[in-house]
Amino acid sequence: MLLEDERAAVCEYARRMTADGLVVGTSGNVSVRSGDLVAVTPTGVDYDVLTPGDITVVSLDGSVVDGELRPTSELPMHLTVYREAADPEGAPVAAVVHTHSVHATAVSTLVDEVPPIHYMLAVIGPSARVASYATYGTPELAEAMLAALKGRRGCLLANHGTVTYGKDLAAAYHRAQQLEWLCRLWLLARSAGTPALLPQPEIEHIVTRLRGYGQPPR
C-alpha cells in the first residue's frame, strides 16, 4: 500500500482527536506529507471505523494518487500549509492537524489573538493569531489561514477551529492540544475576573528557550 505507515498514523491521530474531545463526529482532519505526496483523512467518514485503506493519498496539486474515497473538504488548507507555510526555525513541515476544539473556537469569536495567559503559548510562536472568517473548504479560508500562520506554527480560525503543523504528527498534534488548553485556561480565568497576562517580551524569551528544550537526539 502506498504510504502505508503514513496512512496508519493518520488513522491513529484522527481517532485520538475524537477521544481527546478536539472534534465531534467527522469534523476536523489530519494529514501527513511524504515527499511530494500527502496522506489525508477522507471526507464524511466516522473516525472510529477508519482504516489505512480509507486514507486518501494526493499530490501537492490536489490530484488523487491512491484511494477510493474523496479527501477532506479542507484539503486546500492542508496543501497550502505544505506548499507555502514556513516553520520559523526552518524545520520541515510534514504534518497538519485541523480541529474544531470547543474552547479554542470560543476564543476565536472573542479576540484577534490568543491572550498570553501562559508561557506555553510559545509552542505556537510569539502569539497565536485568529484568521479572519471564510467559508470552510475555500481558497479564501486557506489564504486567511496562511496570513495568520506567518512566523507561527498554528492559528485559530474565526468561528471555526484551529490549524497546527509540525515536523511530524506528534508535534502537530501536541500543538493542537496546547492551543486548546491555553484557550480553556483563558476562558476559565476570564469567567472569574480579569486575568493577569504575561508581557510579550516574556513570551518571546520562552520561544527562544524552547529551542533547546528536551533531550538531545541519541
CSV table of C-alpha atoms in Angstrom, one decimal:
chain,number,residue,atom,x,y,z
A,1,MET,CA,0.0,0.0,0.0
A,2,LEU,CA,1.3,3.4,-0.9
A,3,LEU,CA,2.4,5.4,2.2
A,4,GLU,CA,1.2,2.6,4.4
A,5,ASP,CA,2.9,3.9,7.6
A,6,GLU,CA,1.7,7.4,7.0
A,7,ARG,CA,-1.9,6.3,6.4
A,8,ALA,CA,-1.8,4.3,9.6
A,9,ALA,CA,-0.6,7.3,11.5
A,10,VAL,CA,-3.4,9.5,10.1
A,11,CYS,CA,-5.9,6.9,11.3
A,12,GLU,CA,-4.4,6.8,14.8
A,13,TYR,CA,-4.4,10.6,15.2
A,14,ALA,CA,-7.8,11.1,13.7
A,15,ARG,CA,-9.2,8.7,16.4
A,16,ARG,CA,-7.1,10.5,19.1
A,17,MET,CA,-8.8,13.8,18.1
A,18,THR,CA,-12.2,12.3,18.9
A,19,ALA,CA,-11.1,10.6,22.1
A,20,ASP,CA,-9.4,13.8,23.3
A,21,GLY,CA,-12.5,15.9,22.5
A,22,LEU,CA,-10.8,18.0,19.8
A,23,VAL,CA,-13.5,17.1,17.3
A,24,VAL,CA,-17.0,15.7,17.2
A,25,GLY,CA,-18.2,13.2,14.6
A,26,THR,CA,-16.3,13.6,11.3
A,27,SER,CA,-15.2,17.2,11.8
A,28,GLY,CA,-11.6,18.2,11.8
A,29,ASN,CA,-8.9,16.4,9.7
A,30,VAL,CA,-5.3,15.2,9.7
A,31,SER,CA,-2.6,14.8,7.1
A,32,VAL,CA,1.0,13.7,6.7
A,33,ARG,CA,3.4,14.6,3.9
A,34,SER,CA,6.0,12.3,2.5
A,35,GLY,CA,8.0,13.8,-0.4
A,36,ASP,CA,5.5,15.1,-2.9
A,37,LEU,CA,2.6,13.1,-1.6
A,38,VAL,CA,0.1,13.7,1.2
A,39,ALA,CA,-1.9,11.1,3.1
A,40,VAL,CA,-5.1,12.8,4.4
A,41,THR,CA,-8.4,11.9,6.1
A,42,PRO,CA,-11.3,11.4,3.7
A,43,THR,CA,-14.5,13.4,3.9
A,44,GLY,CA,-17.5,12.2,5.9
A,45,VAL,CA,-16.1,9.0,7.4
A,46,ASP,CA,-16.5,8.2,11.1
A,47,TYR,CA,-13.0,8.1,12.6
A,48,ASP,CA,-13.9,5.2,14.8
A,49,VAL,CA,-14.2,2.9,11.8
A,50,LEU,CA,-11.4,4.5,9.7
A,51,THR,CA,-8.8,2.1,8.3
A,52,PRO,CA,-5.5,2.9,6.5
A,53,GLY,CA,-7.1,1.8,3.2
A,54,ASP,CA,-9.7,4.6,3.7
A,55,ILE,CA,-7.0,7.3,3.8
A,56,THR,CA,-6.6,9.2,0.5
A,57,VAL,CA,-3.2,10.0,-1.0
A,58,VAL,CA,-3.0,13.1,-3.0
A,59,SER,CA,-0.2,15.1,-4.8
A,60,LEU,CA,0.6,18.6,-3.8
A,61,ASP,CA,-1.6,19.9,-6.6
A,62,GLY,CA,-4.6,18.0,-5.0
A,63,SER,CA,-4.8,15.2,-7.5
A,64,VAL,CA,-5.8,11.9,-6.0
A,65,VAL,CA,-3.0,9.4,-6.4
A,66,ASP,CA,-4.3,6.5,-4.4
A,67,GLY,CA,-7.5,5.7,-2.5
A,68,GLU,CA,-11.2,5.2,-3.3
A,69,LEU,CA,-12.6,8.0,-1.1
A,70,ARG,CA,-12.7,11.7,-1.6
A,71,PRO,CA,-10.3,13.7,0.5
A,72,THR,CA,-11.4,16.1,3.2
A,73,SER,CA,-13.1,19.3,2.1
A,74,GLU,CA,-10.4,21.2,3.9
A,75,LEU,CA,-7.7,19.8,1.5
A,76,PRO,CA,-6.9,23.4,0.3
A,77,MET,CA,-5.8,24.3,3.8
A,78,HIS,CA,-3.6,21.3,4.2
A,79,LEU,CA,-1.9,21.8,0.8
A,80,THR,CA,-1.5,25.5,1.4
A,81,VAL,CA,0.5,24.7,4.6
A,82,TYR,CA,2.7,22.2,2.8
A,83,ARG,CA,3.3,24.4,-0.2
A,84,GLU,CA,3.6,27.8,1.4
A,85,ALA,CA,3.9,27.8,5.2
A,86,ALA,CA,7.4,28.2,6.6
A,87,ASP,CA,8.5,27.0,10.1
A,88,PRO,CA,10.0,29.9,12.0
A,89,GLU,CA,13.2,27.9,12.6
A,90,GLY,CA,13.3,26.2,9.2
A,91,ALA,CA,12.1,22.8,10.4
A,92,PRO,CA,10.3,20.6,7.8
A,93,VAL,CA,6.5,20.9,7.6
A,94,ALA,CA,5.4,17.3,7.4
A,95,ALA,CA,2.1,17.1,9.3
A,96,VAL,CA,-1.1,19.2,9.7
A,97,VAL,CA,-3.9,18.9,12.3
A,98,HIS,CA,-7.2,20.8,12.0
A,99,THR,CA,-9.5,20.6,15.0
A,100,HIS,CA,-12.9,22.0,15.9
A,101,SER,CA,-12.0,22.1,19.6
A,102,VAL,CA,-14.6,23.9,21.7
A,103,HIS,CA,-12.6,26.3,23.8
A,104,ALA,CA,-10.3,27.5,21.0
A,105,THR,CA,-13.3,28.0,18.8
A,106,ALA,CA,-15.0,30.0,21.5
A,107,VAL,CA,-11.9,32.2,21.9
A,108,SER,CA,-11.8,32.7,18.1
A,109,THR,CA,-15.1,34.6,18.4
A,110,LEU,CA,-13.8,36.9,21.1
A,111,VAL,CA,-10.3,38.1,20.2
A,112,ASP,CA,-7.9,38.6,17.3
A,113,GLU,CA,-5.0,36.7,19.1
A,114,VAL,CA,-4.9,34.2,21.9
A,115,PRO,CA,-4.1,36.3,25.1
A,116,PRO,CA,-0.7,35.4,26.7
A,117,ILE,CA,-2.2,33.7,29.7
A,118,HIS,CA,0.6,31.1,30.0
A,119,TYR,CA,4.2,30.8,28.7
A,120,MET,CA,3.2,27.6,26.7
A,121,LEU,CA,1.8,30.0,24.1
A,122,ALA,CA,5.4,29.9,22.9
A,123,VAL,CA,4.9,26.4,21.4
A,124,ILE,CA,3.0,28.2,18.6
A,125,GLY,CA,5.1,31.3,18.4
A,126,PRO,CA,5.2,34.9,19.8
A,127,SER,CA,1.4,34.8,19.6
A,128,ALA,CA,-1.4,32.7,18.1
A,129,ARG,CA,-3.4,34.8,15.7
A,130,VAL,CA,-7.1,34.3,14.7
A,131,ALA,CA,-7.5,34.0,10.9
A,132,SER,CA,-10.4,36.0,9.5
A,133,TYR,CA,-13.6,34.0,8.8
A,134,ALA,CA,-14.2,32.4,5.4
A,135,THR,CA,-16.4,29.5,4.3
A,136,TYR,CA,-14.9,26.1,5.0
A,137,GLY,CA,-13.1,24.3,2.2
A,138,THR,CA,-12.5,27.5,0.2
A,139,PRO,CA,-9.3,29.1,-1.2
A,140,GLU,CA,-10.3,32.2,0.8
A,141,LEU,CA,-10.1,30.3,4.1
A,142,ALA,CA,-6.7,28.8,3.1
A,143,GLU,CA,-5.4,32.4,2.3
A,144,ALA,CA,-6.7,33.7,5.6
A,145,MET,CA,-5.1,30.8,7.5
A,146,LEU,CA,-1.7,31.3,5.7
A,147,ALA,CA,-1.6,35.0,6.7
A,148,ALA,CA,-2.3,34.1,10.4
A,149,LEU,CA,0.4,31.4,10.3
A,150,LYS,CA,3.2,33.8,9.2
A,151,GLY,CA,6.0,33.2,11.7
A,152,ARG,CA,3.8,30.8,13.7
A,153,ARG,CA,3.2,27.1,14.0
A,154,GLY,CA,-0.5,27.3,14.4
A,155,CYS,CA,-3.5,29.6,14.5
A,156,LEU,CA,-7.2,29.8,15.3
A,157,LEU,CA,-9.8,30.1,12.5
A,158,ALA,CA,-12.5,32.5,13.4
A,159,ASN,CA,-15.8,30.8,14.3
A,160,HIS,CA,-14.3,27.5,13.1
A,161,GLY,CA,-11.4,25.9,15.0
A,162,THR,CA,-7.6,25.5,14.8
A,163,VAL,CA,-4.8,24.6,12.5
A,164,THR,CA,-1.3,23.5,13.7
A,165,TYR,CA,1.6,21.9,11.9
A,166,GLY,CA,4.9,20.2,12.7
A,167,LYS,CA,7.8,18.1,11.6
A,168,ASP,CA,5.6,15.0,12.3
A,169,LEU,CA,2.1,14.2,13.6
A,170,ALA,CA,3.2,14.1,17.2
A,171,ALA,CA,4.5,17.6,17.1
A,172,ALA,CA,1.5,19.0,15.2
A,173,TYR,CA,-0.9,17.2,17.5
A,174,HIS,CA,0.9,18.4,20.6
A,175,ARG,CA,0.5,22.0,19.4
A,176,ALA,CA,-3.2,21.5,18.8
A,177,GLN,CA,-3.6,20.1,22.4
A,178,GLN,CA,-1.7,23.0,23.9
A,179,LEU,CA,-3.6,25.6,21.9
A,180,GLU,CA,-6.9,24.2,23.2
A,181,TRP,CA,-5.6,24.0,26.8
A,182,LEU,CA,-4.4,27.7,26.6
A,183,CYS,CA,-7.8,28.8,25.3
A,184,ARG,CA,-9.6,26.8,28.0
A,185,LEU,CA,-7.4,28.3,30.7
A,186,TRP,CA,-8.0,31.8,29.5
A,187,LEU,CA,-11.8,31.4,29.3
A,188,LEU,CA,-11.8,29.9,32.8
A,189,ALA,CA,-9.7,32.8,34.3
A,190,ARG,CA,-11.8,35.3,32.4
A,191,SER,CA,-15.0,33.9,33.8
A,192,ALA,CA,-13.7,34.6,37.3
A,193,GLY,CA,-12.3,38.0,36.7
A,194,THR,CA,-9.6,39.9,34.8
A,195,PRO,CA,-6.7,37.6,34.1
A,196,ALA,CA,-3.1,38.8,34.6
A,197,LEU,CA,-1.3,38.3,31.3
A,198,LEU,CA,2.4,37.8,30.6
A,199,PRO,CA,4.2,40.6,28.8
A,200,GLN,CA,5.1,39.9,25.2
A,201,PRO,CA,8.9,40.0,25.8
A,202,GLU,CA,8.5,37.1,28.2
A,203,ILE,CA,6.7,35.0,25.5
A,204,GLU,CA,9.4,35.9,23.0
A,205,HIS,CA,12.0,34.9,25.6
A,206,ILE,CA,10.3,31.5,26.1
A,207,VAL,CA,10.2,31.0,22.3
A,208,THR,CA,14.0,31.2,22.4
A,209,ARG,CA,14.3,28.9,25.4
A,210,LEU,CA,12.1,26.2,23.9
A,211,ARG,CA,14.6,25.8,21.0
A,212,GLY,CA,16.8,23.8,23.3
A,213,TYR,CA,14.0,22.0,25.2
A,214,GLY,CA,14.0,18.2,25.7
A,215,GLN,CA,16.7,15.5,25.3
A,216,PRO,CA,19.3,15.6,22.6
A,217,PRO,CA,19.0,13.0,19.9
A,218,ARG,CA,20.6,9.7,20.6
